Short mmCIF file of N, CA, C and O in Angstrom, two decimals:
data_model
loop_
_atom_site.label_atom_id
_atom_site.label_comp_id
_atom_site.label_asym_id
_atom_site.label_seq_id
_atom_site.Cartn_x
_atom_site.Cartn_y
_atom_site.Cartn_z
N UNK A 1 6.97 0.73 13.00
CA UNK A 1 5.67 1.24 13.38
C UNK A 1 4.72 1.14 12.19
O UNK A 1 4.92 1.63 11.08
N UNK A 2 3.56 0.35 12.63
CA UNK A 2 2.53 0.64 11.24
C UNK A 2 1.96 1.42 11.56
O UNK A 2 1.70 1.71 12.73
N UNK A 3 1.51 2.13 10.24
CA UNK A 3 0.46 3.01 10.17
C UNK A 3 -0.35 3.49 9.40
O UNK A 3 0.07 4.32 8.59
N UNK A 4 -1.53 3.19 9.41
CA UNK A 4 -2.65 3.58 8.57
C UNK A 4 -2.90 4.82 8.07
O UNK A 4 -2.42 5.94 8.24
N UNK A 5 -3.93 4.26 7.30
CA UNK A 5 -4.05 5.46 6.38
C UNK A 5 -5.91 5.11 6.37
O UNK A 5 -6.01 3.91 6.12
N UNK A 6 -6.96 5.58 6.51
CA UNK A 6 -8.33 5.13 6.30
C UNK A 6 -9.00 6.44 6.03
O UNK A 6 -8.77 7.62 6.32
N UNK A 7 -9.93 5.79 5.39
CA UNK A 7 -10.98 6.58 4.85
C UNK A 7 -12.05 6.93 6.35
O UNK A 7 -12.15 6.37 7.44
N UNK A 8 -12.86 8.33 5.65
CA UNK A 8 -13.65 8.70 6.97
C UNK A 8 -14.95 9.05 5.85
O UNK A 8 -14.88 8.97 4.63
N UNK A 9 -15.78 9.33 6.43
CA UNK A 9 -17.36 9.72 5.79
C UNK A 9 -17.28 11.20 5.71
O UNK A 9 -17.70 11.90 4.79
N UNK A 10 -16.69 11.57 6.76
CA UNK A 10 -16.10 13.14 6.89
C UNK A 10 -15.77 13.89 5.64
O UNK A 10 -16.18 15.03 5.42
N UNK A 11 -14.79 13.03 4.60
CA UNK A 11 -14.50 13.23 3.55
C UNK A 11 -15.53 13.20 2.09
O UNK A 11 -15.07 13.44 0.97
N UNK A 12 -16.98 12.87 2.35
CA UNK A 12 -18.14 12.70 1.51
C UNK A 12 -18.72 13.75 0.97
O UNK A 12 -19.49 14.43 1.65
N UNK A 13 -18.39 14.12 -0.70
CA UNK A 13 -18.76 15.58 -0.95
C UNK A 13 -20.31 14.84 -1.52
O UNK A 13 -20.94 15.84 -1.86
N UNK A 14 -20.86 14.08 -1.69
CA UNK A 14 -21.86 13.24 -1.69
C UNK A 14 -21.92 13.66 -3.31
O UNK A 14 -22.93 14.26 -3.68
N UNK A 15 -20.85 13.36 -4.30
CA UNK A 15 -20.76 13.23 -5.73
C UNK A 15 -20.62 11.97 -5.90
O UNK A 15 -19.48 11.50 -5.88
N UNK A 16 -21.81 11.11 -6.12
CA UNK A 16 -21.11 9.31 -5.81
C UNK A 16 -19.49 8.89 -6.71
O UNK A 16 -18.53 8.21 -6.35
N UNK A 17 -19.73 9.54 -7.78
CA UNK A 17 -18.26 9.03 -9.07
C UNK A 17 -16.75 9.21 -7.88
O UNK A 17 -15.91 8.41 -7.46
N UNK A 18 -17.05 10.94 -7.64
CA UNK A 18 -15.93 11.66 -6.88
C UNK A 18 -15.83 10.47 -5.47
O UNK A 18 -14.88 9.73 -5.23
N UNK A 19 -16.77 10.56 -4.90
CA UNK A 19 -16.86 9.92 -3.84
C UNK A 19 -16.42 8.56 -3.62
O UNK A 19 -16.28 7.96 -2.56
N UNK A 20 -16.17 8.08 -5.06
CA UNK A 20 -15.41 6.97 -5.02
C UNK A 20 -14.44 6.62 -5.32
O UNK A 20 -13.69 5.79 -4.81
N UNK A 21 -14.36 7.24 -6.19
CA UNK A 21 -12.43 7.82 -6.58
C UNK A 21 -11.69 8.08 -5.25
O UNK A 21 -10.55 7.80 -4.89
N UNK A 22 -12.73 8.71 -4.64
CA UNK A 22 -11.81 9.46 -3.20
C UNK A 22 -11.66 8.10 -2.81
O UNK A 22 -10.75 7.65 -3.50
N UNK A 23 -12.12 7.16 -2.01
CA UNK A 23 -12.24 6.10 -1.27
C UNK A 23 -11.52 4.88 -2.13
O UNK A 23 -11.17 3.82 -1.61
N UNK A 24 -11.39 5.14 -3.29
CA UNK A 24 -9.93 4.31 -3.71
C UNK A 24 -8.75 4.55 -3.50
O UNK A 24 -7.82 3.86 -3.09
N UNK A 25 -8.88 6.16 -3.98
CA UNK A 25 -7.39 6.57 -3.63
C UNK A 25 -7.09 6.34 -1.97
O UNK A 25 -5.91 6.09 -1.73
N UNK A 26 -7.92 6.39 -0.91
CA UNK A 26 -7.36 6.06 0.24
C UNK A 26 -6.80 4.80 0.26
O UNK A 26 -5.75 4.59 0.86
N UNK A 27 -7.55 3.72 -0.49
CA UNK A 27 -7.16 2.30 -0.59
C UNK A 27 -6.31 2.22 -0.81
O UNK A 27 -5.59 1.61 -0.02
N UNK A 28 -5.55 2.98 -2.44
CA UNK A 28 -4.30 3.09 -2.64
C UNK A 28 -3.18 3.48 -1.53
O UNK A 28 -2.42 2.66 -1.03
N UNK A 29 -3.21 4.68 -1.28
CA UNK A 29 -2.33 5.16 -0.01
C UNK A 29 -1.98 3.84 1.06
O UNK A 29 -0.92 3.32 1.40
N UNK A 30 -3.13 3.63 1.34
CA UNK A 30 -3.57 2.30 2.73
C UNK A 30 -2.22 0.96 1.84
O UNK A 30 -1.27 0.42 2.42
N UNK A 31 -2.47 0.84 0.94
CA UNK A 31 -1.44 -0.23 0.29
C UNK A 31 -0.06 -0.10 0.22
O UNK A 31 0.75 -1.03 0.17
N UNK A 32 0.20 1.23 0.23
CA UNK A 32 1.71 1.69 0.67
C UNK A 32 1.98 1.46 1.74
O UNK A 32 3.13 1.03 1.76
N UNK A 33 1.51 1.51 2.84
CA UNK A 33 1.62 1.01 4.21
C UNK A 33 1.95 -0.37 4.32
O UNK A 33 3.01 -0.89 4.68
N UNK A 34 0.70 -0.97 3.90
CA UNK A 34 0.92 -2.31 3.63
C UNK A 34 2.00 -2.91 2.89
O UNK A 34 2.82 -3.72 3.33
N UNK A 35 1.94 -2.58 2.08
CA UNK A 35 3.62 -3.19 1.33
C UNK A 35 4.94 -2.81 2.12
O UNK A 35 5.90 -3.55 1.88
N UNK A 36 5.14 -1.83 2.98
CA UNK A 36 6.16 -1.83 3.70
C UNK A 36 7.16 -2.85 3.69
O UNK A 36 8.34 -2.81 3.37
N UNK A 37 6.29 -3.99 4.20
CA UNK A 37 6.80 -5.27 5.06
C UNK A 37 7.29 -6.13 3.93
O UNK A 37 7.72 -7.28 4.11
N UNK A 38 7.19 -5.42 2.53
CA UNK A 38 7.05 -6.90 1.40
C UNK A 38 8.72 -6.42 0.76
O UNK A 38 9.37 -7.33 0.24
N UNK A 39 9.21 -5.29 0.81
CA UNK A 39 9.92 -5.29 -0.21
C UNK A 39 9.71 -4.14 -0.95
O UNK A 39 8.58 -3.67 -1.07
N UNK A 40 11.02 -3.45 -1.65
CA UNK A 40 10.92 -2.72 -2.73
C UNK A 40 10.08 -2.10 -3.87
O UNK A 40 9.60 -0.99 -4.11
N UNK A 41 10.12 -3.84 -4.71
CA UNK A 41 9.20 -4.17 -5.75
C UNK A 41 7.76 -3.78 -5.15
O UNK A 41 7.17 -2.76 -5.51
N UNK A 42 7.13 -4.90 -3.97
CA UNK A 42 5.56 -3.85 -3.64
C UNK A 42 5.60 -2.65 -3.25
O UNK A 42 4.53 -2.25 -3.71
N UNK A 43 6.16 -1.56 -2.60
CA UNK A 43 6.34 -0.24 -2.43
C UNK A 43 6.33 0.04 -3.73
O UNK A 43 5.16 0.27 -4.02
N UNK A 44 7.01 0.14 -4.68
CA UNK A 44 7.15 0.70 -6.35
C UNK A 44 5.82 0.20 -6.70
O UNK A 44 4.95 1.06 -6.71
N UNK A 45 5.50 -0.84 -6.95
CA UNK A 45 3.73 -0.84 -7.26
C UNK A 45 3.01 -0.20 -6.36
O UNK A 45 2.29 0.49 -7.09
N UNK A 46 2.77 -0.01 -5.51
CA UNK A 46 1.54 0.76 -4.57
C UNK A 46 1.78 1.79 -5.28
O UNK A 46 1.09 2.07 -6.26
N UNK A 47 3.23 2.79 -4.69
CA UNK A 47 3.14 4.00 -5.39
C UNK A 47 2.83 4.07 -6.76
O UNK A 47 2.00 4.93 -7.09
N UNK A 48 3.38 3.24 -7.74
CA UNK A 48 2.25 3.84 -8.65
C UNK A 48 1.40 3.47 -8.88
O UNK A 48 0.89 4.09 -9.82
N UNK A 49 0.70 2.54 -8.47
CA UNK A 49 -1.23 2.49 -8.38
C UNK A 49 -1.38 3.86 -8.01
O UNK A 49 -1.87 4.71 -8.76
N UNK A 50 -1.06 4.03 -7.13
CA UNK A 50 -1.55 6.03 -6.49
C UNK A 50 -1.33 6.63 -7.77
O UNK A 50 -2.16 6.80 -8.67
N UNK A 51 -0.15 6.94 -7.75
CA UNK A 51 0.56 7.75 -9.32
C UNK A 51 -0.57 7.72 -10.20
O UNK A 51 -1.19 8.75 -10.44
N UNK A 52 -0.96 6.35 -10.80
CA UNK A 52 -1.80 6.26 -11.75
C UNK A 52 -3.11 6.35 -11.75
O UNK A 52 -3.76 6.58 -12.77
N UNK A 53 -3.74 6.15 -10.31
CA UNK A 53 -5.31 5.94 -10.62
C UNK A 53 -5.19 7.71 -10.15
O UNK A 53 -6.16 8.31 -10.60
N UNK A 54 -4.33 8.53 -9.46
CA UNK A 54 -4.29 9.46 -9.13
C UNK A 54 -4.57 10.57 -10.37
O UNK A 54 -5.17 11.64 -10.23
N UNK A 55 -4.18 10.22 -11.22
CA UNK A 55 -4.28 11.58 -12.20
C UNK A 55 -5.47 11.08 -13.24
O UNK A 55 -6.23 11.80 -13.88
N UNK A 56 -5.40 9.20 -13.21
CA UNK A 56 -6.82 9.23 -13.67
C UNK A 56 -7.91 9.64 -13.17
O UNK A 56 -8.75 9.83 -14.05
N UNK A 57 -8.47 9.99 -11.63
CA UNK A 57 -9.12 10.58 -10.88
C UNK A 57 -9.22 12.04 -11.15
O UNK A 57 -10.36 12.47 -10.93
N UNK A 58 -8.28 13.00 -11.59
CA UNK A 58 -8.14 14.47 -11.67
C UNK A 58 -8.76 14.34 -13.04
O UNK A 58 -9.76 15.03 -13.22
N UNK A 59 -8.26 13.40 -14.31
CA UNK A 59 -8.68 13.63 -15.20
C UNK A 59 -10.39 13.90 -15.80
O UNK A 59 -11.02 14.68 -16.52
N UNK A 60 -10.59 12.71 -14.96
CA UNK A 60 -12.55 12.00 -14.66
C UNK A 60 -13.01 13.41 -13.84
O UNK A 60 -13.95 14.08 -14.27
N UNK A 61 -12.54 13.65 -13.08
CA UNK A 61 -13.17 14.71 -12.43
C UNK A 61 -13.08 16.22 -12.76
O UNK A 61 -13.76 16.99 -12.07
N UNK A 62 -12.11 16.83 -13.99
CA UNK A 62 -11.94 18.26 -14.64
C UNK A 62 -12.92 17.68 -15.69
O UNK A 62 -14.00 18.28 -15.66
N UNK A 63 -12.86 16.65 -16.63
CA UNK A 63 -13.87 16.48 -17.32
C UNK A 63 -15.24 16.44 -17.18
O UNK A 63 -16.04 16.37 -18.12
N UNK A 64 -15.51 16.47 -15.98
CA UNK A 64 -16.83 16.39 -14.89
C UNK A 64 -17.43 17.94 -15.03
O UNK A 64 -18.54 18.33 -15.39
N UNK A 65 -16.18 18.71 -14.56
CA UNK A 65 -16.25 19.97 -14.49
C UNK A 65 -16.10 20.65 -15.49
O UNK A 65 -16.56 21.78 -15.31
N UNK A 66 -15.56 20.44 -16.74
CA UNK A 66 -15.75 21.07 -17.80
C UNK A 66 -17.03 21.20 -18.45
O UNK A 66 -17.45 22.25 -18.94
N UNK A 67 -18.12 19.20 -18.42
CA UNK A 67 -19.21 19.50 -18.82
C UNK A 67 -20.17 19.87 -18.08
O UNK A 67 -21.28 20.04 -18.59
N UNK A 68 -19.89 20.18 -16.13
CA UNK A 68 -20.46 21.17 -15.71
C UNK A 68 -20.77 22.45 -15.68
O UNK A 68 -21.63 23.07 -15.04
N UNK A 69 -19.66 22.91 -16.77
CA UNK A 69 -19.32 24.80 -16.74
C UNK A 69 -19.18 24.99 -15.75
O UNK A 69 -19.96 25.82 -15.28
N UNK A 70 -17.98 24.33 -14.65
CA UNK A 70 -17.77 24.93 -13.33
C UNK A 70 -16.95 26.34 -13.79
O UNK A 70 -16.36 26.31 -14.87
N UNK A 71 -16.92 27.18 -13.21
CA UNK A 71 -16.56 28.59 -13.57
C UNK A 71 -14.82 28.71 -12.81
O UNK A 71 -13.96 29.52 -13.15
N UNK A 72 -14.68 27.55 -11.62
CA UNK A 72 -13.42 27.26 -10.98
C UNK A 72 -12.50 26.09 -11.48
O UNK A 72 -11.60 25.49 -10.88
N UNK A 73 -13.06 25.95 -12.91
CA UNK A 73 -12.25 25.27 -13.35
C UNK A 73 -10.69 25.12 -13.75
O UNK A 73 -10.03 24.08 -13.70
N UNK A 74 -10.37 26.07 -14.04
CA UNK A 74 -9.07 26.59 -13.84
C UNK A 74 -7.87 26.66 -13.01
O UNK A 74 -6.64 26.56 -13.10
N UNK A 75 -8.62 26.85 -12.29
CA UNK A 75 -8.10 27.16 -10.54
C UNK A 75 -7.85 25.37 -10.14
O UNK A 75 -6.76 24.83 -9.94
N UNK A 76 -9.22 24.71 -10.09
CA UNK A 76 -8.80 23.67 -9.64
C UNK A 76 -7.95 22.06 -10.57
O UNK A 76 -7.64 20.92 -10.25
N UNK A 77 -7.87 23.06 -11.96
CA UNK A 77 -7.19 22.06 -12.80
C UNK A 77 -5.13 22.67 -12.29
O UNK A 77 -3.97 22.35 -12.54
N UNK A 78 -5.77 23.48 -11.61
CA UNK A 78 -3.68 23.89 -11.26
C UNK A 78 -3.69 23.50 -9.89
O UNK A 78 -2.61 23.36 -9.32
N UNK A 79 -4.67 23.32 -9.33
CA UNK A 79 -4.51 22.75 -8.05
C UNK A 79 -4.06 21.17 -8.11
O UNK A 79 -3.07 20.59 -7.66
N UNK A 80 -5.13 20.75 -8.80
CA UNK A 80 -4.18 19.11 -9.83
C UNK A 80 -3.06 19.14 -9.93
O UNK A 80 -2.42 18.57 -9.05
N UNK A 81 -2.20 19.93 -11.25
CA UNK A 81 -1.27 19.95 -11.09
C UNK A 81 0.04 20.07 -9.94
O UNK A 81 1.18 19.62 -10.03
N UNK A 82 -0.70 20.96 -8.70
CA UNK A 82 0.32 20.76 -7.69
C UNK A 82 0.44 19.66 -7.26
O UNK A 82 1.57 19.23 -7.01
N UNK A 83 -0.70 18.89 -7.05
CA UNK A 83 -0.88 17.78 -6.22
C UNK A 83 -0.05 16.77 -7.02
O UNK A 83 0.61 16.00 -6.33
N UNK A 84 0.01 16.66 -8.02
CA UNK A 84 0.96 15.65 -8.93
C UNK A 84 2.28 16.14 -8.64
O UNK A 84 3.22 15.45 -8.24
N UNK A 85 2.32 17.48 -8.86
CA UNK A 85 3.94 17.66 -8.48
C UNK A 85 4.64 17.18 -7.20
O UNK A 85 5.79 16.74 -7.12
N UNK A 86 3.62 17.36 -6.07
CA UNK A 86 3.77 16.63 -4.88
C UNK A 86 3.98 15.33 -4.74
O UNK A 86 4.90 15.01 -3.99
N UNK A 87 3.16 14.21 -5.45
CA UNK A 87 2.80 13.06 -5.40
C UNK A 87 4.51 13.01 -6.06
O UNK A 87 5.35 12.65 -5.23
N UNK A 88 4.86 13.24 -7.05
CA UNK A 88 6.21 12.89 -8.00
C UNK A 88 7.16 13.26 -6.78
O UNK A 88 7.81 12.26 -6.46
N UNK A 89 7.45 14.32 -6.03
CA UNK A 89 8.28 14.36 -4.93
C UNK A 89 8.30 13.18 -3.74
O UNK A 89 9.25 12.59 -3.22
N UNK A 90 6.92 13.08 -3.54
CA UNK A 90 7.09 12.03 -2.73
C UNK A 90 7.30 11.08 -3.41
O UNK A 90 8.06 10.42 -2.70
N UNK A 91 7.15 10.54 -4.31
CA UNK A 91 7.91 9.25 -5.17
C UNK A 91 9.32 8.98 -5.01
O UNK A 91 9.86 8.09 -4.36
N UNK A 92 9.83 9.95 -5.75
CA UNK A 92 11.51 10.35 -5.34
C UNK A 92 11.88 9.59 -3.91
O UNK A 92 12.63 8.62 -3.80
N UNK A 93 11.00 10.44 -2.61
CA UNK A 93 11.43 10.35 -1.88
C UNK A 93 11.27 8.85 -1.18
O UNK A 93 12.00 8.36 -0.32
N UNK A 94 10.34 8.38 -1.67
CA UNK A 94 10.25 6.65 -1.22
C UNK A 94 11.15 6.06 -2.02
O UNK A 94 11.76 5.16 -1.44
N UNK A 95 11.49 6.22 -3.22
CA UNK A 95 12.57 5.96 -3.93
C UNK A 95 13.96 5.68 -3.62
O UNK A 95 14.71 4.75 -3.94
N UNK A 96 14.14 6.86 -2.81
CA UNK A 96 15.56 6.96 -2.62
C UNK A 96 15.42 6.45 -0.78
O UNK A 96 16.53 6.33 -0.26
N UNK A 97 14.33 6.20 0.09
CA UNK A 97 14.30 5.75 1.37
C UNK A 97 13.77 4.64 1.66
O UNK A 97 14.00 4.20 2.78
N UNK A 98 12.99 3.92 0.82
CA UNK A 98 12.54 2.91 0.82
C UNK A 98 11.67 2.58 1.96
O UNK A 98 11.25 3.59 2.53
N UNK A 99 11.33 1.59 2.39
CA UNK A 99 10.20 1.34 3.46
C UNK A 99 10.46 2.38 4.94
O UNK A 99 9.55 2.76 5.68
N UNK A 100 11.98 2.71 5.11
CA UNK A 100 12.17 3.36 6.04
C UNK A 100 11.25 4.87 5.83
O UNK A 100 11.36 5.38 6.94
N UNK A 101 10.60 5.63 5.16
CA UNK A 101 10.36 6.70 4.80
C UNK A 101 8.79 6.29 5.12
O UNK A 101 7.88 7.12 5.17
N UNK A 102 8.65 5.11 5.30
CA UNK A 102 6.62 5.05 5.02
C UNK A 102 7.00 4.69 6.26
O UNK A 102 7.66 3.69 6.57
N UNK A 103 6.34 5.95 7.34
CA UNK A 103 6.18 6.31 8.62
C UNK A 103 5.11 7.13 8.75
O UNK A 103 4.42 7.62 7.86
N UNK A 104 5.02 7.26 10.24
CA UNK A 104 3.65 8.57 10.41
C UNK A 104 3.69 10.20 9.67
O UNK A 104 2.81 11.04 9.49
N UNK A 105 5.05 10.18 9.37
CA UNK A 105 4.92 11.51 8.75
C UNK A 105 4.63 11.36 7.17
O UNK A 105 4.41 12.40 6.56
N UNK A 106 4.63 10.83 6.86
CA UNK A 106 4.05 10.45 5.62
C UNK A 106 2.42 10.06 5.43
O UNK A 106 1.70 10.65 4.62
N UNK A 107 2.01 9.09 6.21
CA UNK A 107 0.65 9.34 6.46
C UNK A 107 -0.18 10.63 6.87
O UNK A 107 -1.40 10.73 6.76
N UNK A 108 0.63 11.57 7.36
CA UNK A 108 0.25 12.75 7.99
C UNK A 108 0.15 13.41 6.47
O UNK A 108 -0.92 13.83 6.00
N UNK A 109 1.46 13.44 5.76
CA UNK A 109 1.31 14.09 4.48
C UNK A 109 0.08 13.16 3.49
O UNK A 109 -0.92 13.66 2.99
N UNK A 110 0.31 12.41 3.45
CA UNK A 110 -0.79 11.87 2.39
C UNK A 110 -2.22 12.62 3.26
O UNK A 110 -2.25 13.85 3.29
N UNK A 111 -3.21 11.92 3.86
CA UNK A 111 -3.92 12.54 4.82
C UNK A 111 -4.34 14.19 4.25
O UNK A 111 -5.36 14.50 3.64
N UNK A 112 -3.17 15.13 4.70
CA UNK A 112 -3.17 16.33 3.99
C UNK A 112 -3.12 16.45 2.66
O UNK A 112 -3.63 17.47 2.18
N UNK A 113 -2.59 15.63 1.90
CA UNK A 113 -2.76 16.01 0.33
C UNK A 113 -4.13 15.97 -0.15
O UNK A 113 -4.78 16.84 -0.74
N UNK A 114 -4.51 14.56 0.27
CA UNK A 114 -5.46 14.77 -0.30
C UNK A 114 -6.82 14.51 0.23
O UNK A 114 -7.54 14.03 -0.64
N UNK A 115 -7.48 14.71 1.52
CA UNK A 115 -7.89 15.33 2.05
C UNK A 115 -7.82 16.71 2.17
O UNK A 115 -8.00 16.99 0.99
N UNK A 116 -7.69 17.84 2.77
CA UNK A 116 -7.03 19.13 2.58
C UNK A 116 -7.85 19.50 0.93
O UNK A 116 -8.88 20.15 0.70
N UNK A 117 -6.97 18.84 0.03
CA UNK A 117 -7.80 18.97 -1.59
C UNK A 117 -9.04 18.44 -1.19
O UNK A 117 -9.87 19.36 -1.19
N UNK A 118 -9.46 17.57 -0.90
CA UNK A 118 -11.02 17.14 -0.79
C UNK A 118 -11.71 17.99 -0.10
O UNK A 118 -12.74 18.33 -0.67
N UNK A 119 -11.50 18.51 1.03
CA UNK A 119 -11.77 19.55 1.93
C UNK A 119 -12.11 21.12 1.28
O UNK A 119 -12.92 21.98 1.62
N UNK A 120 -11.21 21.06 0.33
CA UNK A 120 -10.90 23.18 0.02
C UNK A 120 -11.19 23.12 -0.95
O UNK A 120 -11.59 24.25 -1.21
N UNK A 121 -11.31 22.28 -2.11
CA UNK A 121 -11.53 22.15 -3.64
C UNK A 121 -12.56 21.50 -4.05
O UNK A 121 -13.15 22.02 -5.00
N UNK A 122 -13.10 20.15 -3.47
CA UNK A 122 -13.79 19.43 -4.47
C UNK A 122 -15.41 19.57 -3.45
O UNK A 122 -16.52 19.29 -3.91
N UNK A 123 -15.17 20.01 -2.21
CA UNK A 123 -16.42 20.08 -1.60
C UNK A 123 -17.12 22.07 -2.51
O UNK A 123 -18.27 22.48 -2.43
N UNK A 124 -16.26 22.59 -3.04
CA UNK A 124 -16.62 23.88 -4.02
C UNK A 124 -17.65 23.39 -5.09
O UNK A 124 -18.77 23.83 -5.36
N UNK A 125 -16.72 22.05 -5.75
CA UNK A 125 -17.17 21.91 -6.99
C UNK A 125 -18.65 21.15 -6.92
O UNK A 125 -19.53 21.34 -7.76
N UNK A 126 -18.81 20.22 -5.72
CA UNK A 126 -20.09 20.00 -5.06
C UNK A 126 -21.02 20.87 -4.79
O UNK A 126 -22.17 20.94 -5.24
N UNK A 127 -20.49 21.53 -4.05
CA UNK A 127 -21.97 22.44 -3.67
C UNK A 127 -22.42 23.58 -5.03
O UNK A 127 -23.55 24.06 -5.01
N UNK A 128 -21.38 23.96 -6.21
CA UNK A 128 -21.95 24.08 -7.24
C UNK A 128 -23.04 23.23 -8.15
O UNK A 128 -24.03 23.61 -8.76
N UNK A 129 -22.43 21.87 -7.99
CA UNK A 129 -23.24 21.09 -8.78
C UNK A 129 -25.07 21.44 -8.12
O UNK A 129 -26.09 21.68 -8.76
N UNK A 130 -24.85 21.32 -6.68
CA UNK A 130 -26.02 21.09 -5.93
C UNK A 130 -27.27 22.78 -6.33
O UNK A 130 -28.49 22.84 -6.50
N UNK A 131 -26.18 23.86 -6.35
CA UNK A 131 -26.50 24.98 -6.79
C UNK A 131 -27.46 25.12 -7.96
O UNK A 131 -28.62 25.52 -8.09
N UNK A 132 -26.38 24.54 -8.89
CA UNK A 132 -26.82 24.56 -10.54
C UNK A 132 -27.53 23.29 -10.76
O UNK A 132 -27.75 23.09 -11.95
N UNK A 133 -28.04 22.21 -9.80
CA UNK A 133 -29.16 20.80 -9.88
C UNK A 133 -28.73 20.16 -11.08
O UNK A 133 -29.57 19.77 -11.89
N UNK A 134 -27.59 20.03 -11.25
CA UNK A 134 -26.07 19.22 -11.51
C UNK A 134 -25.91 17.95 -10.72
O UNK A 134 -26.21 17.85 -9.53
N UNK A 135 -25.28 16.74 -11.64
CA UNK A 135 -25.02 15.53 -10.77
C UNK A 135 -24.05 15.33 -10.64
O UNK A 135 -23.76 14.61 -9.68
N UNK A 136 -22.95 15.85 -11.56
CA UNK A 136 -21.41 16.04 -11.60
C UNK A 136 -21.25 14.72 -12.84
O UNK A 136 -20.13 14.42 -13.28
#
């Protein structure tokens, strides 16, 4: 079964930097799917393109928020951290299942990771910026 993974507008905290980070990282995700069909070796690269542009994204974006003086900075630099801890579990778990594991429930989880975070966290750090006439 394939199954996608796509970006929506839905997800637009209208921070263009954030806003595009977000819409890579879907790309990324979307490439795990895609590699399914290739083999091992492309599954182990997709995932870590994610892995990697993933925490470069958290990084670009607490630094965003640090020279914003977001006041939830804290909060959402441990919310990072979960999300990596997550991302490293699901690694494992494509690891040890291989293409059989990149199914709909996995898209369902990606989807929720990070969406869900885009949703509860970074649309906060937006409407601060918009507050404080901040560009992020």
């Amino acid at each position: 079964m394939v199954t996608q993974i796509e970006w929506s507008d839905d997800l637009l905290i209208n921070v263009d930097a954030i806003d595009a980070d977000h819409k890579k990282l879907f790309n990324l995700m979307a490439d795990i799917f895609a590699s399914a069909s290739h083999g091992a070796d492309a599954i182990n690269r997709a995932i870590g393109a994610l892995a990697s542009y993933t925490k470069e994204h958290f990084s670009r974006e607490e630094e965003s928020m640090a020279g914003a003086q977001y006041p939830a900075l804290e909060a959402h630099k441990y919310e990072h951290e979960h999300l990596v801890f997550q991302l490293e579990g699901l690694i494992n778990r494509l690891m040890v299942s291989g293409a059989e594991a990149i199914d709909s429930e996995l898209a369902k989880f990606l989807m929720n990771w990070l969406g869900g975070h885009i949703m509860t966290f970074d649309v906060k750090y937006a409407a601060y910026l918009r507050e404080t006439g901040q560009h992020g």
